């Protein structure tokens, strides 16, 4: 029996292998990852770990000896280079080949880069790996000027960490507001105001034309006719799924991810995909989607393992994510479009509020900002028809909605 091979040793992979063992699978398991580290959580890399409040040990999913004690063979620091589906083998960068009965692709995603002059200058960073966060952490230790290209989650979290460390921070966002595509104008404005209140020079509606440098190191960012001075730059313009291996093996895979069904299986029943790389059919939403969030990697990792064991579960949950910026903590559940009407409950200026996105009078998504232990209740409201006046009234308890 060849057992299961998991390619990509990130968060989803850690939960594939853990669930297989928890559910009693005794077949061989091999975990192949091109990073030298064992699986770790990435959210702290732009938050506590970057700020120095979370230790290196705290980011790892399992203790160092967990893989040995759970009989999981690890091939860290090794890249999977080719899948032969007819032979059911995977070739690795060290020249060896692994056979499999089941193959799980958890190859994640990689930061997009800006295809503009100067993007390879020293001091121009992206943030995905522990080593990226280490590099940035070194930079935040000096009082410098940081320019963040892209006002998405990672860009804004790094902007917050840098302001807290005392750096001068400029954020350049192409859209009219940061996070506009996810949150819509009303709630995006809360994040814009938060950063401005903390001294960030937030410029919207601007695109990066290139980077200026001296002696190989970045000195500024060109926007329009102007150069914004910069000692360091973080490019946070999104991430693309790592689909090359799957596509080369003839599986349906493109910029939307590796196409899988609600059991996370590709058209080849021996090959599954989970986490950031998976474009999976969600049965409660009724369409496929790729979700680049922590909760999704954990749940899909577990689901892929249960699919291998024939337990029959489906991808049927609402997406969930969170962020921490300065003193704002937020959780979001559901899936809305940015132009869905939003109903606020509580005053954003107070720092504590809920937001609901509706379509056809049904709740599609909800967010809690600095109000805790309510996200499960918000999740229950998704799909329900609720009177907007009652949603917004703090006199109506959440339980009664
Ligand atoms: C800085 C940062 C902050 C984040 N903060 C949040 C947050 O606050 N909230 C939230 O919900 N989500 C957050 N996320 C997103 C979350 O971390 C991801 O959704 C999650 O890590 C996805 O897990 P994954 O296992 O699918 O992919 P990954 O964690 O990317 O793991 C994939 C692994 O596969 C490896 N790999 C790729 N190709 C190969 C190959 N051919 N051979 C071997 N190995 C390969 C990669 O190098 C990588 O190690 C954040 C992400 C980042 C980068």
Tab-separated table of C-alpha atoms and ligand atoms in Angstrom:
chain	number	residue	atom	x	y	z
A	1	UNK	CA	0.000	0.000	0.000
A	2	UNK	CA	1.492	3.348	-1.093
A	3	UNK	CA	-0.824	5.450	1.101
A	4	UNK	CA	-1.306	9.211	0.908
A	5	UNK	CA	1.165	11.806	-0.351
A	6	UNK	CA	0.469	15.444	0.507
A	7	UNK	CA	2.276	18.093	-1.561
A	8	UNK	CA	2.819	21.460	0.124
A	9	UNK	CA	3.452	21.429	3.876
A	10	UNK	CA	1.333	24.400	4.976
A	11	UNK	CA	-1.756	24.775	7.130
A	12	UNK	CA	-4.117	22.713	4.972
A	13	UNK	CA	-1.546	19.908	4.734
A	14	UNK	CA	-1.082	19.840	8.515
A	15	UNK	CA	-4.817	19.277	8.890
A	16	UNK	CA	-4.946	16.609	6.158
A	17	UNK	CA	-2.355	14.492	7.922
A	18	UNK	CA	-3.681	15.152	11.446
A	19	UNK	CA	-7.245	14.240	10.452
A	20	UNK	CA	-6.151	11.063	8.664
A	21	UNK	CA	-4.465	9.877	11.847
A	22	UNK	CA	-7.299	11.094	14.140
A	23	UNK	CA	-9.800	9.181	12.009
A	24	UNK	CA	-7.786	5.993	12.367
A	25	UNK	CA	-5.990	5.779	9.021
A	26	UNK	CA	-2.990	3.492	9.416
A	27	UNK	CA	-1.730	3.695	5.816
A	28	UNK	CA	1.607	5.396	5.074
A	29	UNK	CA	1.521	9.204	4.861
A	30	UNK	CA	4.255	11.362	3.332
A	31	UNK	CA	4.268	15.144	3.624
A	32	UNK	CA	6.358	16.969	0.999
A	33	UNK	CA	7.101	20.672	1.460
A	34	UNK	CA	9.525	23.002	-0.260
A	35	UNK	CA	9.991	25.121	2.869
A	36	UNK	CA	12.536	23.903	5.405
A	37	UNK	CA	10.125	24.511	8.279
A	38	UNK	CA	7.339	22.193	9.383
A	39	UNK	CA	3.784	23.539	8.797
A	40	UNK	CA	3.084	26.888	10.431
A	41	UNK	CA	0.314	29.473	10.644
A	42	UNK	CA	0.797	32.537	8.451
A	43	UNK	CA	-1.579	35.058	10.137
A	44	UNK	CA	0.963	35.953	12.884
A	45	UNK	CA	3.540	36.820	10.199
A	46	UNK	CA	1.795	40.154	9.580
A	47	UNK	CA	0.596	40.593	13.187
A	48	UNK	CA	2.032	39.326	16.495
A	49	UNK	CA	5.147	37.633	15.118
A	50	UNK	CA	6.009	40.671	13.004
A	51	UNK	CA	5.461	42.942	16.003
A	52	UNK	CA	7.567	40.722	18.248
A	53	UNK	CA	4.727	39.797	20.628
A	54	UNK	CA	4.346	36.188	19.381
A	55	UNK	CA	7.269	33.763	19.612
A	56	UNK	CA	8.600	31.727	16.701
A	57	UNK	CA	7.585	28.461	18.429
A	58	UNK	CA	3.975	29.654	18.756
A	59	UNK	CA	3.362	29.781	14.990
A	60	UNK	CA	3.897	26.076	14.288
A	61	UNK	CA	0.849	23.827	13.949
A	62	UNK	CA	2.425	20.809	15.656
A	63	UNK	CA	5.281	20.174	18.060
A	64	UNK	CA	8.536	19.153	16.321
A	65	UNK	CA	8.193	15.461	17.237
A	66	UNK	CA	4.491	15.214	16.269
A	67	UNK	CA	5.244	13.882	12.773
A	68	UNK	CA	7.436	11.087	14.121
A	69	UNK	CA	4.994	10.131	16.867
A	70	UNK	CA	2.140	10.048	14.336
A	71	UNK	CA	4.111	8.043	11.801
A	72	UNK	CA	4.066	10.779	9.153
A	73	UNK	CA	7.147	10.769	6.908
A	74	UNK	CA	8.284	14.324	6.179
A	75	UNK	CA	10.262	15.582	3.220
A	76	UNK	CA	10.729	19.247	4.135
A	77	UNK	CA	12.984	21.396	1.939
A	78	UNK	CA	11.913	19.259	-1.038
A	79	UNK	CA	9.887	20.370	-4.058
A	80	UNK	CA	7.463	18.090	-5.903
A	81	UNK	CA	8.385	18.579	-9.551
A	82	UNK	CA	6.087	16.272	-11.528
A	83	UNK	CA	2.996	14.123	-11.085
A	84	UNK	CA	2.537	11.015	-13.228
A	85	UNK	CA	-1.144	10.194	-12.759
A	86	UNK	CA	-1.132	6.962	-14.772
A	87	UNK	CA	1.762	5.542	-12.712
A	88	UNK	CA	0.483	7.281	-9.524
A	89	UNK	CA	3.884	8.688	-8.708
A	90	UNK	CA	5.321	12.072	-7.757
A	91	UNK	CA	8.871	13.085	-8.684
A	92	UNK	CA	10.772	15.169	-6.138
A	93	UNK	CA	13.581	17.719	-6.486
A	94	UNK	CA	16.053	15.382	-4.754
A	95	UNK	CA	15.714	12.872	-7.600
A	96	UNK	CA	13.503	10.414	-5.718
A	97	UNK	CA	9.980	9.307	-6.628
A	98	UNK	CA	7.041	8.548	-4.343
A	99	UNK	CA	4.101	6.284	-5.175
A	100	UNK	CA	0.617	7.142	-3.936
A	101	UNK	CA	-2.877	5.765	-3.591
A	102	UNK	CA	-4.166	9.263	-2.833
A	103	UNK	CA	-2.480	12.548	-3.611
A	104	UNK	CA	-3.519	15.812	-1.944
A	105	UNK	CA	-2.425	19.108	-3.462
A	106	UNK	CA	-2.081	21.763	-0.764
A	107	UNK	CA	0.401	23.958	-2.603
A	108	UNK	CA	-1.150	27.249	-1.438
A	109	UNK	CA	-0.563	30.518	-3.193
A	110	UNK	CA	2.284	32.929	-3.882
A	111	UNK	CA	2.338	36.717	-3.605
A	112	UNK	CA	1.715	38.574	-6.850
A	113	UNK	CA	4.542	40.877	-7.848
A	114	UNK	CA	4.282	44.223	-9.603
A	115	UNK	CA	5.613	44.030	-13.127
A	116	UNK	CA	7.144	47.514	-13.062
A	117	UNK	CA	10.737	48.826	-13.289
A	118	UNK	CA	12.745	48.402	-10.088
A	119	UNK	CA	10.656	45.635	-8.542
A	120	UNK	CA	13.759	43.521	-7.817
A	121	UNK	CA	15.575	46.280	-5.890
A	122	UNK	CA	16.679	45.392	-2.366
A	123	UNK	CA	14.194	46.667	0.175
A	124	UNK	CA	11.170	45.719	-1.950
A	125	UNK	CA	9.439	42.947	0.010
A	126	UNK	CA	6.531	40.574	-0.281
A	127	UNK	CA	5.177	38.639	2.712
A	128	UNK	CA	4.292	34.962	2.642
A	129	UNK	CA	6.933	32.966	4.518
A	130	UNK	CA	8.466	33.047	7.969
A	131	UNK	CA	11.727	34.262	6.437
A	132	UNK	CA	9.841	37.159	4.762
A	133	UNK	CA	8.445	38.153	8.155
A	134	UNK	CA	11.937	37.885	9.720
A	135	UNK	CA	13.301	40.219	7.033
A	136	UNK	CA	10.516	42.742	7.577
A	137	UNK	CA	10.893	42.512	11.343
A	138	UNK	CA	14.546	43.531	11.007
A	139	UNK	CA	13.460	46.511	8.909
A	140	UNK	CA	10.787	47.591	11.401
A	141	UNK	CA	13.469	47.847	14.079
A	142	UNK	CA	14.801	51.032	12.434
A	143	UNK	CA	12.943	54.348	12.142
A	144	UNK	CA	12.437	54.439	8.393
A	145	UNK	CA	9.917	55.277	5.718
A	146	UNK	CA	7.754	52.349	4.622
A	147	UNK	CA	5.609	52.470	1.517
A	148	UNK	CA	2.956	49.772	1.222
A	149	UNK	CA	1.792	49.107	-2.331
A	150	UNK	CA	-1.739	47.690	-2.033
A	151	UNK	CA	-4.323	48.331	0.663
A	152	UNK	CA	-5.467	44.734	1.154
A	153	UNK	CA	-5.448	42.767	4.407
A	154	UNK	CA	-1.734	42.004	4.512
A	155	UNK	CA	-0.720	45.504	3.411
A	156	UNK	CA	-2.889	47.128	6.064
A	157	UNK	CA	-1.734	44.752	8.806
A	158	UNK	CA	1.896	45.502	8.002
A	159	UNK	CA	1.095	49.225	7.889
A	160	UNK	CA	-0.362	48.913	11.407
A	161	UNK	CA	2.665	46.961	12.688
A	162	UNK	CA	4.990	49.557	11.179
A	163	UNK	CA	3.120	52.513	12.678
A	164	UNK	CA	3.171	50.808	16.083
A	165	UNK	CA	6.941	50.409	15.633
A	166	UNK	CA	7.241	54.125	14.901
A	167	UNK	CA	7.882	54.070	11.149
A	168	UNK	CA	6.560	56.661	8.716
A	169	UNK	CA	4.008	54.827	6.572
A	170	UNK	CA	2.412	55.580	3.213
A	171	UNK	CA	-0.176	53.193	1.746
A	172	UNK	CA	-0.863	53.384	-1.990
A	173	UNK	CA	-4.149	51.843	-3.105
A	174	UNK	CA	-5.332	51.601	-6.690
A	175	UNK	CA	-9.050	51.551	-5.828
A	176	UNK	CA	-11.014	54.443	-4.355
A	177	UNK	CA	-10.677	52.870	-0.894
A	178	UNK	CA	-8.689	50.052	0.703
A	179	UNK	CA	-10.601	46.731	0.944
A	180	UNK	CA	-13.356	48.171	-1.233
A	181	UNK	CA	-13.829	44.989	-3.264
A	182	UNK	CA	-14.455	42.902	-0.126
A	183	UNK	CA	-16.265	45.304	2.177
A	184	UNK	CA	-17.982	47.890	-0.013
A	185	UNK	CA	-17.652	51.644	0.503
A	186	UNK	CA	-19.287	52.091	3.916
A	187	UNK	CA	-17.231	49.559	5.854
A	188	UNK	CA	-14.052	50.120	3.811
A	189	UNK	CA	-14.235	53.739	4.991
A	190	UNK	CA	-13.899	52.509	8.590
A	191	UNK	CA	-10.525	50.935	7.759
A	192	UNK	CA	-9.395	54.000	5.798
A	193	UNK	CA	-10.249	56.237	8.760
A	194	UNK	CA	-8.560	53.846	11.216
A	195	UNK	CA	-5.251	54.081	9.371
A	196	UNK	CA	-5.444	57.818	8.837
A	197	UNK	CA	-6.185	58.271	12.557
A	198	UNK	CA	-2.976	56.351	13.271
A	199	UNK	CA	-0.931	58.648	11.064
A	200	UNK	CA	-0.782	56.610	7.847
A	201	UNK	CA	-0.580	58.666	4.677
A	202	UNK	CA	-3.247	56.691	2.790
A	203	UNK	CA	-3.463	57.602	-0.889
A	204	UNK	CA	-6.220	56.037	-2.957
A	205	UNK	CA	-6.872	55.904	-6.682
A	206	UNK	CA	-3.127	55.680	-7.368
A	207	UNK	CA	-1.137	53.028	-9.225
A	208	UNK	CA	2.555	52.231	-8.803
A	209	UNK	CA	4.511	53.018	-11.998
A	210	UNK	CA	7.883	51.814	-10.724
A	211	UNK	CA	10.519	51.882	-8.006
A	212	UNK	CA	13.493	54.251	-7.842
A	213	UNK	CA	16.760	53.014	-6.375
A	214	UNK	CA	20.337	53.820	-5.558
A	215	UNK	CA	23.189	51.283	-5.311
A	216	UNK	CA	20.676	48.476	-5.828
A	217	UNK	CA	18.401	49.519	-2.965
A	218	UNK	CA	14.962	51.104	-3.194
A	219	UNK	CA	14.738	54.852	-2.475
A	220	UNK	CA	11.262	55.702	-3.703
A	221	UNK	CA	8.037	54.649	-5.384
A	222	UNK	CA	6.893	56.360	-8.550
A	223	UNK	CA	3.186	57.224	-8.633
A	224	UNK	CA	1.935	59.496	-11.387
A	225	UNK	CA	4.509	62.264	-11.759
A	226	UNK	CA	5.627	61.989	-8.136
A	227	UNK	CA	8.208	59.899	-6.292
A	228	UNK	CA	7.193	58.909	-2.760
A	229	UNK	CA	10.406	58.477	-0.721
A	230	UNK	CA	10.844	54.947	0.660
A	231	UNK	CA	13.523	53.085	2.610
A	232	UNK	CA	11.462	49.915	2.416
A	233	UNK	CA	8.460	48.809	0.356
A	234	UNK	CA	5.936	46.078	0.989
A	235	UNK	CA	4.098	44.904	-2.106
A	236	UNK	CA	0.742	43.489	-1.000
A	237	UNK	CA	-1.235	43.121	-4.200
A	238	UNK	CA	-2.774	39.705	-3.679
A	239	UNK	CA	-1.705	36.118	-4.233
A	240	UNK	CA	-2.004	33.613	-7.079
A	241	UNK	CA	-2.683	29.893	-6.542
A	242	UNK	CA	0.269	27.548	-7.105
A	243	UNK	CA	-1.371	25.447	-9.828
A	244	UNK	CA	1.572	24.672	-12.132
A	245	UNK	CA	2.088	21.099	-10.920
A	246	UNK	CA	-1.614	20.257	-11.269
A	247	UNK	CA	-1.928	21.900	-14.684
A	248	UNK	CA	1.157	20.055	-15.981
A	249	UNK	CA	-0.460	16.796	-14.831
A	250	UNK	CA	-3.488	17.518	-17.027
A	251	UNK	CA	-5.844	18.486	-14.194
A	252	UNK	CA	-8.304	21.364	-14.607
A	253	UNK	CA	-6.383	24.258	-13.059
A	254	UNK	CA	-6.078	27.937	-13.888
A	255	UNK	CA	-5.776	31.327	-12.196
A	256	UNK	CA	-8.912	30.456	-10.195
A	257	UNK	CA	-7.194	27.413	-8.657
A	258	UNK	CA	-7.383	23.624	-9.024
A	259	UNK	CA	-10.960	22.672	-9.831
A	260	UNK	CA	-12.438	20.213	-7.326
A	261	UNK	CA	-15.920	19.052	-6.376
A	262	UNK	CA	-17.647	19.402	-3.017
A	263	UNK	CA	-15.565	16.460	-1.700
A	264	UNK	CA	-12.405	18.266	-2.868
A	265	UNK	CA	-11.739	15.644	-5.545
A	266	UNK	CA	-10.393	16.541	-8.971
A	267	UNK	CA	-11.670	14.689	-12.049
A	268	UNK	CA	-9.045	12.070	-11.121
A	269	UNK	CA	-10.553	10.438	-7.993
A	270	UNK	CA	-7.075	9.705	-6.599
A	271	UNK	CA	-6.120	13.404	-6.573
A	272	UNK	CA	-7.623	16.015	-4.231
A	273	UNK	CA	-6.868	19.669	-3.517
A	274	UNK	CA	-7.453	21.780	-0.392
A	275	UNK	CA	-6.749	25.230	1.005
A	276	UNK	CA	-5.668	28.333	-0.912
A	277	UNK	CA	-5.051	26.357	-4.107
A	278	UNK	CA	-8.496	24.738	-4.350
A	279	UNK	CA	-11.325	26.114	-6.473
A	280	UNK	CA	-13.987	24.044	-4.763
A	281	UNK	CA	-17.720	23.624	-5.203
A	282	UNK	CA	-19.496	24.999	-2.137
A	283	UNK	CA	-22.893	23.341	-1.784
A	284	UNK	CA	-24.427	26.039	0.416
A	285	UNK	CA	-23.379	28.855	-1.931
A	286	UNK	CA	-24.151	26.788	-5.033
A	287	UNK	CA	-20.956	27.683	-6.894
A	288	UNK	CA	-17.214	27.122	-6.868
A	289	UNK	CA	-14.870	29.458	-5.119
A	290	UNK	CA	-11.297	29.739	-3.958
A	291	UNK	CA	-10.875	31.046	-0.430
A	292	UNK	CA	-7.530	32.354	0.807
A	293	UNK	CA	-8.155	32.210	4.530
A	294	UNK	CA	-6.911	30.393	7.605
A	295	UNK	CA	-10.242	28.798	8.589
A	296	UNK	CA	-10.737	27.441	5.080
A	297	UNK	CA	-7.308	25.780	5.038
A	298	UNK	CA	-8.057	24.051	8.342
A	299	UNK	CA	-11.554	22.883	7.398
A	300	UNK	CA	-10.664	21.830	3.860
A	301	UNK	CA	-7.595	19.963	5.101
A	302	UNK	CA	-9.844	17.941	7.399
A	303	UNK	CA	-12.463	17.491	4.667
A	304	UNK	CA	-9.902	16.182	2.158
A	305	UNK	CA	-8.767	13.589	4.703
A	306	UNK	CA	-12.343	12.487	5.335
A	307	UNK	CA	-12.964	12.250	1.576
A	308	UNK	CA	-9.956	9.932	1.254
A	309	UNK	CA	-11.473	7.761	3.970
A	310	UNK	CA	-14.823	7.756	2.142
A	311	UNK	CA	-16.668	9.567	4.934
A	312	UNK	CA	-18.670	11.615	2.433
A	313	UNK	CA	-18.691	15.104	3.983
A	314	UNK	CA	-19.243	18.121	1.722
A	315	UNK	CA	-17.822	21.611	1.473
A	316	UNK	CA	-20.916	23.368	2.754
A	317	UNK	CA	-19.763	26.058	5.196
A	318	UNK	CA	-19.706	29.822	4.922
A	319	UNK	CA	-16.257	31.411	4.497
A	320	UNK	CA	-14.774	33.035	7.615
A	321	UNK	CA	-11.807	35.315	8.160
A	322	UNK	CA	-10.421	37.768	10.650
A	323	UNK	CA	-7.959	40.613	10.985
A	324	UNK	CA	-6.232	42.567	13.749
A	325	UNK	CA	-5.064	46.113	13.098
A	326	UNK	CA	-4.043	48.475	15.953
A	327	UNK	CA	-6.824	48.047	18.509
A	328	UNK	CA	-9.378	46.823	15.950
A	329	UNK	CA	-10.167	43.113	15.874
A	330	UNK	CA	-12.684	41.862	13.347
A	331	UNK	CA	-14.316	38.615	12.225
A	332	UNK	CA	-16.297	38.212	8.983
A	333	UNK	CA	-18.509	35.312	8.016
A	334	UNK	CA	-20.338	34.712	4.741
A	335	UNK	CA	-19.890	35.690	1.155
A	336	UNK	CA	-21.234	39.000	-0.141
A	337	UNK	CA	-20.609	41.268	-3.099
A	338	UNK	CA	-19.217	44.710	-2.398
A	339	UNK	CA	-22.339	46.362	-3.820
A	340	UNK	CA	-24.740	44.430	-1.572
A	341	UNK	CA	-26.540	46.893	0.712
A	342	UNK	CA	-25.009	47.033	4.183
A	343	UNK	CA	-26.832	47.506	7.508
A	344	UNK	CA	-24.823	48.713	10.490
A	345	UNK	CA	-25.668	47.902	14.101
A	346	UNK	CA	-23.835	50.268	16.414
A	347	UNK	CA	-21.766	53.309	15.559
A	348	UNK	CA	-18.412	52.603	13.825
A	349	UNK	CA	-17.042	55.752	15.479
A	350	UNK	CA	-17.454	53.994	18.851
A	351	UNK	CA	-15.033	51.302	17.650
A	352	UNK	CA	-17.581	48.519	18.283
A	353	UNK	CA	-20.209	47.555	15.739
A	354	UNK	CA	-21.716	44.824	13.602
A	355	UNK	CA	-22.280	44.983	9.854
A	356	UNK	CA	-24.638	42.877	7.748
A	357	UNK	CA	-24.615	42.578	3.959
A	358	UNK	CA	-28.012	41.753	2.463
A	359	UNK	CA	-29.428	40.773	-0.890
A	360	UNK	CA	-33.124	40.322	-1.533
A	361	UNK	CA	-33.574	41.035	2.180
A	362	UNK	CA	-31.563	37.955	3.132
A	363	UNK	CA	-28.333	38.164	5.105
A	364	UNK	CA	-25.367	37.110	2.940
A	365	UNK	CA	-22.487	38.076	5.224
A	366	UNK	CA	-21.848	39.648	8.604
A	367	UNK	CA	-18.957	41.159	10.501
A	368	UNK	CA	-18.260	41.816	14.176
A	369	UNK	CA	-15.786	44.546	15.063
A	370	UNK	CA	-14.430	44.535	18.627
A	371	UNK	CA	-17.544	42.649	19.781
A	372	UNK	CA	-16.720	39.066	20.673
A	373	UNK	CA	-18.443	35.678	21.027
A	374	UNK	CA	-21.147	36.612	18.517
A	375	UNK	CA	-19.722	35.193	15.292
A	376	UNK	CA	-21.477	31.829	15.676
A	377	UNK	CA	-24.786	33.677	15.988
A	378	UNK	CA	-23.945	35.779	12.918
A	379	UNK	CA	-23.209	32.573	11.016
A	380	UNK	CA	-26.681	31.273	11.933
A	381	UNK	CA	-28.247	34.379	10.404
A	382	UNK	CA	-26.673	33.821	6.978
A	383	UNK	CA	-29.366	33.018	4.428
A	384	UNK	CA	-32.162	34.199	6.734
A	385	UNK	CA	-34.649	36.915	5.864
A	386	UNK	CA	-34.337	39.567	8.591
A	387	UNK	CA	-36.009	42.978	8.769
A	388	UNK	CA	-33.176	45.533	8.306
A	389	UNK	CA	-34.725	47.796	10.956
A	390	UNK	CA	-34.476	44.987	13.524
A	391	UNK	CA	-30.953	44.133	12.397
A	392	UNK	CA	-29.786	47.676	13.032
A	393	UNK	CA	-31.634	48.151	16.334
A	394	UNK	CA	-29.507	47.394	19.376
A	395	UNK	CA	-32.741	47.129	21.353
A	396	UNK	CA	-33.446	43.813	19.603
A	397	UNK	CA	-31.160	41.127	21.081
A	398	UNK	CA	-29.148	39.191	18.491
A	399	UNK	CA	-30.772	35.967	19.733
A	400	UNK	CA	-34.215	37.348	18.812
A	401	UNK	CA	-33.383	38.229	15.226
B	1	LIG	C1	1.115	37.250	6.030
B	1	LIG	C2	-0.197	36.523	5.984
B	1	LIG	C3	-1.201	36.846	6.897
B	1	LIG	C4	-2.425	36.193	6.848
B	1	LIG	N1	-3.380	36.534	7.758
B	1	LIG	C5	-4.589	35.921	7.720
B	1	LIG	C6	-5.613	36.283	8.644
B	1	LIG	O1	-5.439	37.174	9.464
B	1	LIG	N2	-6.803	35.641	8.572
B	1	LIG	C7	-7.037	34.660	7.668
B	1	LIG	O2	-8.127	34.102	7.652
B	1	LIG	N3	-6.079	34.279	6.768
B	1	LIG	C8	-4.863	34.894	6.773
B	1	LIG	N4	-3.889	34.538	5.872
B	1	LIG	C9	-4.175	33.480	4.881
B	1	LIG	C10	-3.824	32.091	5.396
B	1	LIG	O3	-2.588	32.096	6.017
B	1	LIG	C11	-3.829	31.124	4.208
B	1	LIG	O4	-5.137	31.063	3.712
B	1	LIG	C12	-3.323	29.733	4.591
B	1	LIG	O5	-1.976	29.776	4.945
B	1	LIG	C13	-3.495	28.774	3.411
B	1	LIG	O6	-2.964	27.542	3.758
B	1	LIG	P1	-2.533	26.490	2.633
B	1	LIG	O7	-2.030	25.309	3.390
B	1	LIG	O8	-3.597	26.339	1.645
B	1	LIG	O9	-1.323	27.191	1.845
B	1	LIG	P2	0.088	27.668	2.356
B	1	LIG	O10	0.027	28.054	3.788
B	1	LIG	O11	0.542	28.695	1.373
B	1	LIG	O12	1.009	26.381	2.209
B	1	LIG	C14	1.361	25.844	0.959
B	1	LIG	C15	2.769	25.288	1.037
B	1	LIG	O13	3.026	24.527	-0.134
B	1	LIG	C16	4.356	24.783	-0.562
B	1	LIG	N5	4.506	24.339	-1.957
B	1	LIG	C17	4.014	24.924	-3.063
B	1	LIG	N6	4.334	24.226	-4.175
B	1	LIG	C18	5.055	23.166	-3.753
B	1	LIG	C19	5.696	22.064	-4.418
B	1	LIG	N7	5.619	21.916	-5.747
B	1	LIG	N8	6.372	21.160	-3.674
B	1	LIG	C20	6.447	21.294	-2.326
B	1	LIG	N9	5.868	22.306	-1.643
B	1	LIG	C21	5.177	23.224	-2.338
B	1	LIG	C22	4.486	26.271	-0.302
B	1	LIG	O14	5.807	26.719	-0.302
B	1	LIG	C23	3.839	26.373	1.082
B	1	LIG	O15	4.758	26.065	2.091
B	1	LIG	C24	-2.649	35.189	5.882
B	1	LIG	C25	-1.643	34.874	4.947
B	1	LIG	C26	-0.430	35.532	4.981
B	1	LIG	C27	0.639	35.200	3.975
